[in-house]
XYZ file of C-alpha atoms in Angstrom:
665
model
C 0.000 0.000 0.000
C 1.376 3.425 -0.956
C 1.655 6.050 1.780
C 3.326 8.750 -0.311
C 1.506 12.092 -0.791
C 0.965 11.255 -4.436
C 1.524 8.438 -6.887
C 2.515 9.108 -10.489
C 1.235 6.549 -12.955
C 3.155 6.391 -16.240
C 1.002 5.903 -19.298
C -0.221 2.346 -19.884
C -0.555 0.571 -23.233
C -1.761 -2.975 -22.526
C -2.972 -5.361 -19.843
C -2.947 -9.121 -19.401
C -2.676 -11.763 -16.714
C -4.689 -12.729 -13.648
C -6.194 -10.503 -10.963
C -7.260 -11.920 -7.601
C -9.674 -9.583 -5.875
C -10.044 -8.888 -2.146
C -13.278 -9.658 -0.309
C -16.353 -7.474 -0.628
C -16.584 -4.597 1.848
C -20.383 -4.713 1.826
C -20.461 -8.437 2.536
C -17.526 -8.362 4.977
C -18.972 -5.797 7.379
C -22.457 -7.325 7.239
C -21.018 -10.773 7.997
C -18.934 -9.415 10.884
C -21.942 -7.800 12.524
C -24.197 -10.806 11.949
C -21.570 -13.166 13.358
C -21.211 -10.926 16.406
C -24.978 -10.824 17.020
C -25.556 -14.538 16.459
C -25.461 -17.475 18.827
C -22.444 -19.719 18.346
C -19.058 -19.312 16.731
C -18.650 -18.318 13.089
C -15.514 -18.911 11.044
C -15.220 -16.256 8.362
C -13.087 -16.996 5.297
C -11.726 -14.506 2.729
C -12.650 -11.461 4.812
C -11.582 -8.137 3.353
C -8.668 -6.607 5.273
C -9.212 -2.866 4.970
C -9.813 0.309 6.963
C -13.589 -0.258 7.024
C -13.401 -3.838 8.287
C -10.764 -2.912 10.854
C -12.974 -0.250 12.433
C -15.867 -2.730 12.544
C -13.663 -5.364 14.195
C -12.356 -2.800 16.697
C -15.940 -1.864 17.549
C -17.004 -5.487 18.016
C -14.051 -6.168 20.300
C -14.924 -3.055 22.306
C -18.439 -4.480 22.722
C -17.022 -7.661 24.239
C -17.033 -9.881 21.174
C -14.267 -12.500 21.064
C -12.403 -12.384 17.748
C -9.551 -14.791 16.986
C -7.435 -15.119 13.861
C -7.005 -18.734 12.763
C -4.590 -18.639 9.865
C -6.233 -16.673 7.070
C -9.689 -17.169 8.638
C -11.342 -15.297 11.518
C -13.291 -16.963 14.346
C -15.987 -14.829 15.932
C -17.721 -15.906 19.119
C -21.219 -14.431 18.880
C -22.837 -12.361 21.608
C -26.147 -14.183 21.221
C -28.008 -10.898 21.063
C -26.747 -9.743 24.485
C -24.159 -7.053 25.118
C -21.160 -7.809 27.299
C -20.062 -4.170 27.405
C -22.831 -1.733 28.395
C -20.867 1.436 27.675
C -18.292 2.405 25.035
C -17.105 5.157 22.713
C -16.701 3.761 19.198
C -14.715 5.427 16.410
C -15.929 4.229 13.014
C -13.771 6.189 10.575
C -15.619 6.842 7.319
C -17.302 3.417 7.230
C -20.988 3.820 6.503
C -21.292 0.023 6.536
C -20.255 0.165 10.198
C -21.851 3.421 11.403
C -25.410 2.825 10.172
C -25.898 -0.863 11.213
C -24.164 -0.402 14.584
C -26.340 2.610 15.340
C -29.459 0.491 14.869
C -28.143 -2.597 16.668
C -26.870 -0.715 19.714
C -30.027 1.389 19.993
C -32.024 -1.847 20.315
C -29.592 -3.809 22.486
C -29.481 -1.211 25.244
C -26.435 0.443 26.716
C -24.773 3.829 26.629
C -22.710 4.420 23.492
C -21.050 7.256 21.605
C -20.465 6.746 17.877
C -18.157 9.045 15.912
C -15.977 9.060 12.819
C -13.765 11.194 10.620
C -15.009 14.691 9.686
C -16.526 13.430 6.412
C -18.569 10.833 8.321
C -20.007 13.702 10.329
C -21.253 15.152 7.024
C -22.980 11.953 5.891
C -26.702 11.890 6.752
C -28.088 9.493 9.311
C -31.221 11.391 10.335
C -33.662 9.141 8.473
C -32.345 6.094 10.331
C -32.454 7.892 13.674
C -36.047 9.010 12.934
C -37.032 5.386 12.214
C -35.438 4.196 15.463
C -37.082 6.903 17.549
C -40.456 5.681 16.218
C -39.708 2.530 18.189
C -38.862 4.446 21.351
C -35.070 4.463 21.038
C -33.248 7.458 22.540
C -30.522 8.913 20.351
C -28.945 12.371 20.626
C -26.984 14.265 17.997
C -23.685 15.502 19.417
C -23.084 17.866 16.501
C -25.308 18.899 13.619
C -28.855 17.468 13.779
C -29.261 14.627 11.290
C -25.574 13.676 11.268
C -23.070 11.816 13.427
C -21.585 11.862 16.017
C -24.346 10.238 18.055
C -25.080 9.380 21.663
C -27.226 6.278 22.195
C -29.026 5.896 25.533
C -30.246 2.597 26.981
C -33.924 1.774 26.575
C -35.575 -1.338 28.121
C -36.593 -3.692 25.275
C -40.100 -4.165 26.658
C -40.815 -0.440 26.214
C -40.209 -0.520 22.457
C -43.222 0.059 20.168
C -43.222 -2.822 17.712
C -46.884 -3.038 16.762
C -47.011 -0.283 14.117
C -44.994 -0.430 10.868
C -41.640 1.327 11.043
C -41.310 3.938 8.334
C -37.922 4.712 6.795
C -36.927 6.712 3.739
C -35.373 4.696 0.959
C -34.359 7.429 -1.485
C -31.227 8.709 0.296
C -29.290 5.578 1.213
C -30.166 1.891 1.216
C -27.939 1.546 4.294
C -30.773 2.881 6.490
C -33.020 -0.018 5.517
C -30.115 -2.475 5.773
C -29.397 -1.235 9.310
C -32.993 -1.876 10.389
C -33.108 -5.290 8.725
C -29.920 -6.322 10.528
C -30.964 -4.984 13.927
C -34.696 -5.697 14.301
C -34.406 -9.507 14.602
C -32.844 -8.767 18.017
C -36.263 -7.634 19.348
C -38.655 -9.648 17.163
C -41.060 -10.797 19.889
C -43.746 -10.305 17.252
C -43.842 -9.691 13.499
C -42.092 -6.407 12.767
C -42.983 -4.531 9.591
C -40.793 -1.967 7.826
C -42.410 0.364 5.297
C -40.093 2.123 2.836
C -41.078 5.710 2.098
C -40.267 6.811 -1.449
C -38.420 4.830 -4.073
C -35.817 2.469 -2.667
C -32.433 3.120 -4.247
C -29.564 0.638 -4.559
C -31.879 -2.391 -4.348
C -29.023 -4.853 -5.051
C -27.458 -3.926 -1.709
C -30.714 -4.862 0.031
C -30.583 -8.180 -1.807
C -27.136 -8.764 -0.293
C -28.551 -8.020 3.150
C -31.513 -10.387 2.701
C -29.263 -13.142 1.366
C -26.932 -12.913 4.360
C -29.786 -12.693 6.843
C -31.048 -16.001 5.473
C -27.574 -17.517 6.006
C -27.886 -16.567 9.699
C -31.393 -17.948 10.102
C -33.579 -14.893 9.444
C -36.188 -15.344 6.677
C -37.426 -11.837 5.907
C -40.634 -11.618 3.899
C -40.957 -8.771 1.428
C -43.692 -7.353 -0.762
C -41.980 -5.686 -3.667
C -39.467 -3.170 -2.362
C -41.832 -1.255 -0.083
C -42.778 -3.690 2.692
C -40.500 -5.986 4.680
C -41.586 -8.263 7.528
C -39.291 -9.807 10.116
C -41.073 -12.870 11.542
C -41.834 -13.153 15.238
C -39.330 -15.299 17.091
C -36.468 -14.558 14.700
C -33.094 -15.391 16.237
C -29.630 -15.213 14.777
C -27.854 -18.546 14.499
C -24.335 -18.987 13.232
C -23.966 -20.894 9.957
C -20.681 -22.228 11.339
C -18.578 -21.168 8.366
C -19.078 -18.521 5.751
C -16.994 -17.382 2.775
C -16.885 -13.738 1.710
C -17.178 -13.137 -2.021
C -14.631 -10.947 -3.722
C -15.723 -7.350 -4.173
C -17.758 -6.847 -7.349
C -17.302 -3.064 -7.110
C -13.529 -3.551 -7.146
C -13.923 -5.879 -10.109
C -15.294 -2.953 -12.117
C -11.843 -1.347 -12.453
C -10.359 -4.487 -13.940
C -13.376 -5.165 -16.150
C -12.879 -1.655 -17.510
C -9.147 -2.308 -17.770
C -9.835 -5.350 -19.924
C -12.178 -3.353 -22.147
C -9.581 -0.620 -22.590
C -6.356 -2.508 -22.975
C -6.541 -6.296 -22.724
C -5.329 -8.210 -25.749
C -4.741 -11.858 -26.588
C -6.387 -14.056 -23.972
C -7.605 -10.985 -22.130
C -7.575 -10.253 -18.431
C -8.801 -12.939 -16.013
C -10.471 -11.753 -12.791
C -10.817 -14.301 -9.990
C -13.017 -14.233 -6.898
C -16.296 -13.066 -8.389
C -18.379 -14.234 -11.311
C -21.813 -14.939 -12.724
C -23.145 -16.398 -9.438
C -22.323 -13.318 -7.352
C -24.939 -12.110 -4.848
C -23.674 -8.541 -5.322
C -25.605 -6.128 -7.458
C -22.453 -4.525 -8.815
C -21.798 -7.670 -10.849
C -24.275 -6.094 -13.259
C -21.481 -3.719 -14.171
C -20.633 -6.493 -16.637
C -23.821 -5.644 -18.571
C -22.808 -1.994 -18.830
C -19.282 -2.911 -19.894
C -20.647 -5.188 -22.611
C -22.937 -2.382 -23.773
C -19.849 -0.195 -24.162
C -18.069 -2.865 -26.192
C -16.219 -5.101 -23.735
C -15.935 -8.797 -24.468
C -16.752 -10.615 -21.205
C -16.905 -14.312 -20.394
C -17.946 -15.450 -16.932
C -18.004 -18.494 -14.708
C -19.114 -19.147 -11.136
C -16.064 -17.482 -9.630
C -14.242 -15.790 -12.490
C -14.489 -13.323 -15.361
C -12.389 -12.924 -18.486
C -12.413 -9.541 -20.216
C -10.900 -8.318 -23.477
C -11.252 -5.338 -25.754
C -13.816 -5.716 -28.522
C -15.364 -2.496 -29.847
C -12.969 0.437 -30.180
C -13.562 3.205 -29.489
C -15.977 2.176 -26.777
C -19.657 2.784 -27.393
C -21.366 5.658 -25.642
C -24.166 4.705 -23.241
C -27.181 6.336 -21.595
C -27.817 4.372 -18.400
C -29.977 4.456 -15.289
C -27.145 3.491 -12.930
C -29.134 3.349 -9.704
C -28.574 -0.411 -9.476
C -24.754 -0.096 -9.565
C -24.041 3.183 -7.718
C -20.433 2.431 -6.723
C -19.340 0.662 -9.888
C -20.962 3.294 -12.105
C -18.168 5.714 -11.240
C -15.891 3.534 -13.353
C -18.192 4.080 -16.343
C -17.644 7.828 -16.065
C -13.923 7.339 -16.780
C -14.588 4.734 -19.486
C -16.749 7.372 -21.156
C -13.585 9.323 -21.998
C -12.749 6.563 -24.505
C -16.223 6.341 -26.098
C -17.523 7.372 -29.515
C -19.906 9.991 -28.116
C -21.260 11.520 -24.897
C -22.299 9.050 -22.171
C -24.907 9.806 -19.518
C -25.328 8.180 -16.111
C -28.728 8.875 -14.540
C -30.494 8.347 -11.206
C -27.276 8.620 -9.194
C -28.349 11.106 -6.508
C -26.903 8.732 -3.884
C -23.425 9.673 -5.155
C -23.812 12.958 -3.300
C -23.994 11.344 0.168
C -21.151 8.852 -0.191
C -17.563 9.231 1.043
C -17.607 12.553 -0.784
C -20.047 14.271 -3.151
C -19.091 11.956 -5.970
C -20.964 13.780 -8.726
C -19.074 17.001 -7.997
C -15.795 15.141 -7.466
C -15.999 13.146 -10.694
C -17.039 16.171 -12.737
C -14.194 18.292 -11.353
C -11.467 15.700 -11.900
C -12.701 14.680 -15.360
C -12.506 18.328 -16.392
C -8.886 18.445 -15.209
C -8.126 15.741 -17.778
C -9.597 17.974 -20.463
C -13.116 16.523 -20.687
C -16.357 18.392 -21.174
C -18.720 17.350 -18.378
C -22.307 18.241 -17.575
C -23.788 17.391 -14.203
C -26.941 17.898 -12.175
C -28.636 16.752 -8.973
C -28.765 13.117 -10.080
C -26.844 12.744 -13.337
C -23.482 13.209 -15.012
C -22.772 13.409 -18.752
C -19.213 12.889 -19.966
C -17.965 13.753 -23.439
C -15.092 11.697 -24.876
C -11.602 13.078 -25.394
C -9.673 13.078 -28.639
C -5.952 12.332 -28.420
C -5.040 15.994 -28.652
C -7.514 16.948 -25.931
C -5.965 15.003 -23.046
C -4.101 16.883 -20.326
C -1.795 15.570 -17.611
C -3.621 16.033 -14.325
C -3.166 15.699 -10.583
C -6.307 13.899 -9.475
C -7.658 14.978 -6.106
C -9.175 11.930 -4.414
C -11.223 13.565 -1.621
C -10.273 10.715 0.744
C -12.504 8.550 -1.473
C -11.092 5.175 -2.451
C -13.284 4.830 -5.542
C -12.192 8.178 -6.983
C -8.562 7.073 -6.712
C -9.141 3.664 -8.277
C -11.336 4.635 -11.211
C -9.075 7.530 -12.259
C -6.122 5.165 -12.544
C -7.797 4.114 -15.809
C -7.011 7.547 -17.245
C -3.396 6.373 -17.588
C -4.478 4.514 -20.749
C -4.987 7.813 -22.551
C -3.857 7.765 -26.200
C -1.739 10.879 -25.666
C 0.691 8.844 -23.539
C 0.413 11.227 -20.594
C 1.028 10.217 -16.986
C -1.618 10.646 -14.287
C -0.928 11.771 -10.740
C -3.151 10.299 -8.000
C -3.093 12.419 -4.849
C -3.327 10.617 -1.486
C -3.192 7.094 -2.945
C -3.424 5.668 0.586
C -7.199 6.270 0.547
C -7.675 2.961 -1.314
C -7.027 1.278 2.060
C -10.724 1.697 2.769
C -11.588 -1.303 0.574
C -8.602 -2.401 -1.526
C -5.266 -1.664 0.196
C -3.201 -3.357 -2.524
C -5.095 -1.917 -5.459
C -2.163 -0.212 -7.154
C 0.173 -3.146 -6.586
C -2.455 -5.423 -8.140
C -2.860 -3.048 -11.071
C 0.893 -2.914 -11.666
C 1.064 -6.704 -11.901
C -1.120 -6.819 -15.024
C -0.421 -3.661 -16.995
C 2.274 -2.838 -19.514
C 3.541 0.742 -19.236
C 5.153 2.828 -21.925
C 8.125 3.106 -19.588
C 9.133 2.973 -15.933
C 10.823 6.080 -14.537
C 14.185 5.811 -12.802
C 16.104 8.292 -10.658
C 19.809 7.552 -10.233
C 21.815 8.926 -7.326
C 25.526 8.202 -7.692
C 28.427 9.381 -5.603
C 31.492 8.415 -3.600
C 31.501 6.474 -0.343
C 29.909 8.274 2.651
C 28.408 11.016 0.490
C 24.973 10.237 1.925
C 23.538 8.874 -1.311
C 21.853 5.928 0.414
C 19.976 8.093 2.916
C 18.995 10.525 0.178
C 17.806 7.789 -2.176
C 15.703 6.071 0.508
C 13.920 9.310 1.392
C 13.312 10.292 -2.233
C 11.922 6.825 -2.957
C 9.609 7.090 0.043
C 8.384 10.532 -0.979
C 7.512 9.288 -4.477
C 6.252 5.823 -3.541
C 9.006 4.304 -5.696
C 11.038 1.155 -5.219
C 14.574 1.493 -3.902
C 17.784 -0.156 -5.026
C 20.962 0.070 -3.003
C 23.479 -1.271 -5.489
C 26.163 -1.085 -2.837
C 24.206 -3.643 -0.825
C 24.339 -6.064 -3.747
C 28.109 -5.760 -3.898
C 28.444 -5.889 -0.116
C 26.368 -9.069 0.011
C 28.428 -10.508 -2.834
C 31.535 -9.666 -0.826
C 30.001 -11.363 2.211
C 29.146 -14.593 0.384
C 32.602 -14.513 -1.219
C 34.254 -14.332 2.201
C 31.957 -17.060 3.574
C 32.877 -19.261 0.605
C 36.554 -18.832 1.452
C 37.338 -17.079 -1.853
C 39.641 -14.138 -2.423
C 38.148 -11.372 -4.644
C 40.875 -11.709 -7.266
C 40.738 -12.508 -11.017
C 41.607 -16.147 -10.387
C 38.292 -16.613 -8.542
C 36.248 -14.294 -10.763
C 34.124 -17.022 -12.396
C 33.232 -18.620 -9.049
C 32.327 -15.283 -7.477
C 30.279 -14.314 -10.529
C 28.313 -17.561 -10.194
C 27.577 -16.737 -6.545
C 26.458 -13.232 -7.522
C 24.195 -14.476 -10.302
C 22.299 -16.740 -7.884
C 22.220 -14.237 -5.017
C 19.024 -14.969 -2.966
C 18.680 -11.351 -1.834
C 15.555 -9.431 -0.924
C 14.975 -5.967 0.538
C 12.319 -6.256 3.250
C 11.322 -3.102 5.135
C 14.778 -1.636 4.792
C 16.576 -4.838 5.695
C 18.841 -6.894 3.458
C 17.646 -10.501 3.681
C 20.040 -13.142 2.316
C 18.123 -16.383 1.928
C 15.989 -15.381 4.933
C 18.914 -14.154 7.060
C 19.075 -10.490 8.021
C 22.599 -9.453 7.023
C 22.044 -5.686 7.294
C 24.557 -5.241 10.093
C 27.068 -7.750 8.757
C 27.476 -5.834 5.485
C 27.853 -2.390 7.075
C 31.317 -2.879 8.530
C 34.405 -1.208 7.101
C 35.726 -4.643 6.087
C 32.511 -5.362 4.190
C 32.901 -2.077 2.356
C 36.406 -3.034 1.284
C 35.156 -6.448 0.116
C 32.456 -4.731 -1.919
C 34.960 -2.497 -3.676
C 37.195 -5.449 -4.512
C 34.453 -7.698 -5.959
C 32.963 -4.770 -7.900
C 36.266 -4.413 -9.753
C 35.801 -7.869 -11.305
C 34.082 -7.547 -14.713
C 32.418 -10.959 -14.454
C 30.791 -10.022 -11.143
C 29.516 -6.741 -12.548
C 28.006 -8.558 -15.517
C 26.333 -11.072 -13.215
C 24.800 -8.319 -11.087
C 23.761 -6.120 -14.019
C 20.588 -8.062 -14.828
C 19.748 -8.405 -11.144
C 19.900 -4.640 -10.676
C 17.832 -3.953 -13.766
C 15.071 -6.247 -12.464
C 14.491 -3.755 -9.677
C 13.025 -1.421 -12.299
C 9.368 -1.954 -11.464
C 6.228 0.163 -11.385
C 5.600 2.814 -10.357
C 9.302 3.725 -10.512
C 12.757 3.232 -9.015
C 15.322 5.263 -7.121
C 18.742 3.603 -7.417
C 21.914 4.638 -5.657
C 25.478 3.545 -6.304
C 28.546 4.510 -8.258
C 27.508 3.694 -11.841
C 23.707 3.728 -11.798
C 23.511 6.627 -14.231
C 26.473 5.635 -16.383
C 26.115 1.850 -16.767
C 23.019 0.320 -15.163
C 20.329 2.862 -16.094
C 21.847 5.166 -18.725
C 18.321 6.133 -19.857
C 17.262 7.320 -16.377
C 15.077 10.416 -16.442
C 17.036 12.096 -13.637
C 20.655 11.483 -12.696
C 22.182 13.050 -9.613
C 25.866 12.951 -8.700
C 26.098 13.567 -4.970
C 29.372 14.846 -3.577
C 30.826 16.147 -0.343
C 34.368 16.961 0.692
C 36.474 14.109 2.023
C 36.741 15.956 5.343
C 32.969 16.263 5.623
C 32.416 12.626 4.680
C 35.034 11.468 7.169
C 33.337 13.456 9.919
C 29.954 11.863 9.109
C 31.412 8.389 9.053
C 33.255 9.086 12.318
C 29.983 9.987 14.073
C 28.322 6.836 12.749
C 31.108 4.557 13.966
C 31.452 6.234 17.357
C 27.671 5.877 17.898
C 28.117 2.124 17.333
C 30.978 1.930 19.808
C 33.646 1.501 17.120
C 36.881 3.325 17.884
C 38.558 5.194 15.014
C 40.121 8.533 14.112
C 39.116 11.231 11.671
C 42.518 11.199 9.990
C 42.453 7.466 9.301
C 38.894 7.654 7.997
C 39.749 10.525 5.689
C 42.774 8.666 4.360
C 40.682 5.545 3.751
C 37.997 7.527 1.920
C 40.502 9.337 -0.276
C 42.215 6.045 -1.131
C 38.870 4.424 -1.956
C 37.864 7.406 -4.110
C 41.110 7.102 -6.061
C 40.670 3.359 -6.498
C 36.994 3.622 -7.545
C 37.695 6.472 -9.951
C 40.614 4.795 -11.694
C 39.344 1.238 -12.082
C 39.042 0.031 -15.665
C 35.458 -1.257 -15.328
C 32.705 1.302 -14.620
C 34.857 3.825 -12.783
C 33.235 6.251 -10.376
C 32.356 9.335 -12.398
C 29.264 11.450 -13.014
C 27.120 10.749 -16.054
C 27.415 13.437 -18.710
C 23.834 14.549 -18.079
C 23.983 14.230 -14.273
C 23.073 17.122 -12.013
C 25.752 17.768 -9.414
C 24.743 18.191 -5.793
C 27.387 19.067 -3.206
C 25.776 18.415 0.166
C 28.771 19.359 2.309
C 26.778 22.228 3.830
C 23.248 20.897 3.274
C 20.968 19.092 5.673
C 19.366 15.830 4.601
C 16.018 17.620 4.258
C 17.563 20.259 1.970
C 19.151 17.610 -0.238
C 15.850 15.720 -0.500
C 13.998 18.903 -1.371
C 16.494 19.735 -4.110
C 16.219 16.325 -5.777
C 12.422 16.362 -5.553
C 12.374 19.850 -7.059
C 14.512 18.645 -9.972
C 12.205 15.681 -10.434
C 9.069 17.807 -10.251
C 10.466 20.145 -12.902
C 10.596 17.178 -15.302
C 6.926 16.296 -14.734
C 3.911 17.749 -16.553
C 2.059 18.333 -13.268
C 1.804 21.377 -11.105
C 3.707 21.023 -7.839
C 1.656 19.054 -5.273
């Protein structure tokens, strides 16, 4: 998951392979609550691991529910409809699938609770649900603006609840209000309880998910059309024992669209959701086919490829696929005419006002967009009309994910996604999953070369972190090669060159959270000694070793980009790098830095000896016949003798930003 302030996506040209989707957020949080309310223990398989499910799990634990991880599965010991914790303050982030159902369940279970979330959650309406609950006699106070969280729930004796008259709830703002009542009312069903929906019920497929899962936990709700729902007297939650969470059909929409835009050959295979899905958003497949996608489906898989091109414009009532329909708005940029999505008023009360957000960001790309209270119309873009844009994501995971598809623009322009971390709400590894199946026009590389102790490693790590890029410490590769050479009892001399090169070629090295792991062993400290540095210099002078490590280093060039530091990154390994920096500092300054490092580790040394060693190593590295230490012809020189680390980072990022087509973020 990317935690950088922004993520730059290079332009994409094709897609192929297999995508395995995470579990559905809508199903996951419903299953968690149902398992917590039920009698017995439920083992949940394939649960989504995301921000929304984590806040639900935290809330359930706070309420006294026992939750145990058993391998990849989760075991939940149900409360049997009785609270173990009568008072708690619950923070529910921006998870509507946690806030709305928990409000209803806790109001009926009794107890004293405070429910809050992030600022955006406090802007998302909940008044219609609270009004429905107060009809029953529940006591709920608004702690901020009336009609919105945060809320205070007061205990009410169950026998005082009014269950004889139908409970009226609006259905035209959010289907989550009805879902919350359907999930909570079986807790007090001493008689038949009737729910009447006022107005047209939107997002009916989400209610179908709720009814399907209720049946799995022993509750057979009767419904008359979409206006009247009856919970039978005597309803009680019973654990099904085990339950599997389907993959998220809304998340599938991005890869279905990806297949329609760029998949060739055998197409793009999507696993975890298919024709038998209980999720309404699987009907996104119908819309994609209408736009020209070629889609095959099975019980738990989809295969998508491009068919019609350009895509066909559509005019669609998208009320049945409110979340997935956002993806259609970006697909519309590649269509043969204007596309209109109607009956999407619910977009305005989601994680952000999604109609305004989509219209604003589509316009940044160059599109003409019309929008109103419940519709959006998107005009396609010709190749010359595309603009590079920094996409604001509004802390909305779906905005971030659907705009990644803009990287397939025919103009070959990159796309910047601001705050990419917001995808953690439902699909933490979205971008990593995307990068596994797409073919970019190129992968950007920043090279930072320089002499020993110039600070290039620290600088490169921080620049990589700021950009969300991968990091390559070429010196580590040579240090590890020196280590395995020493362990093999070989001298780094020409007579042993072939043997050392063979060791280097098969080097089982991984970088894991800043650590150098050699076949599972953390060798980070072992390769940071002065002796290890000398070994690295000696093995790097052997041409056969350098050849063996060349391909290994180049394999680190992966999406979304790479920052590589060393002595010949810009001259030999990545001569086509977009930015090359040659970092220098005086020998005296470098010796002083190294002296502080060694003293802090309890290693005794002198400044004079360190300076002499550094000067000797500089001379040796600069004069060697193979890849000598020298700046690339097009490198930018940065003397950091008098600069702080922060100043050096800022300078490199400024140089990089100047090469991008985006305004500074």
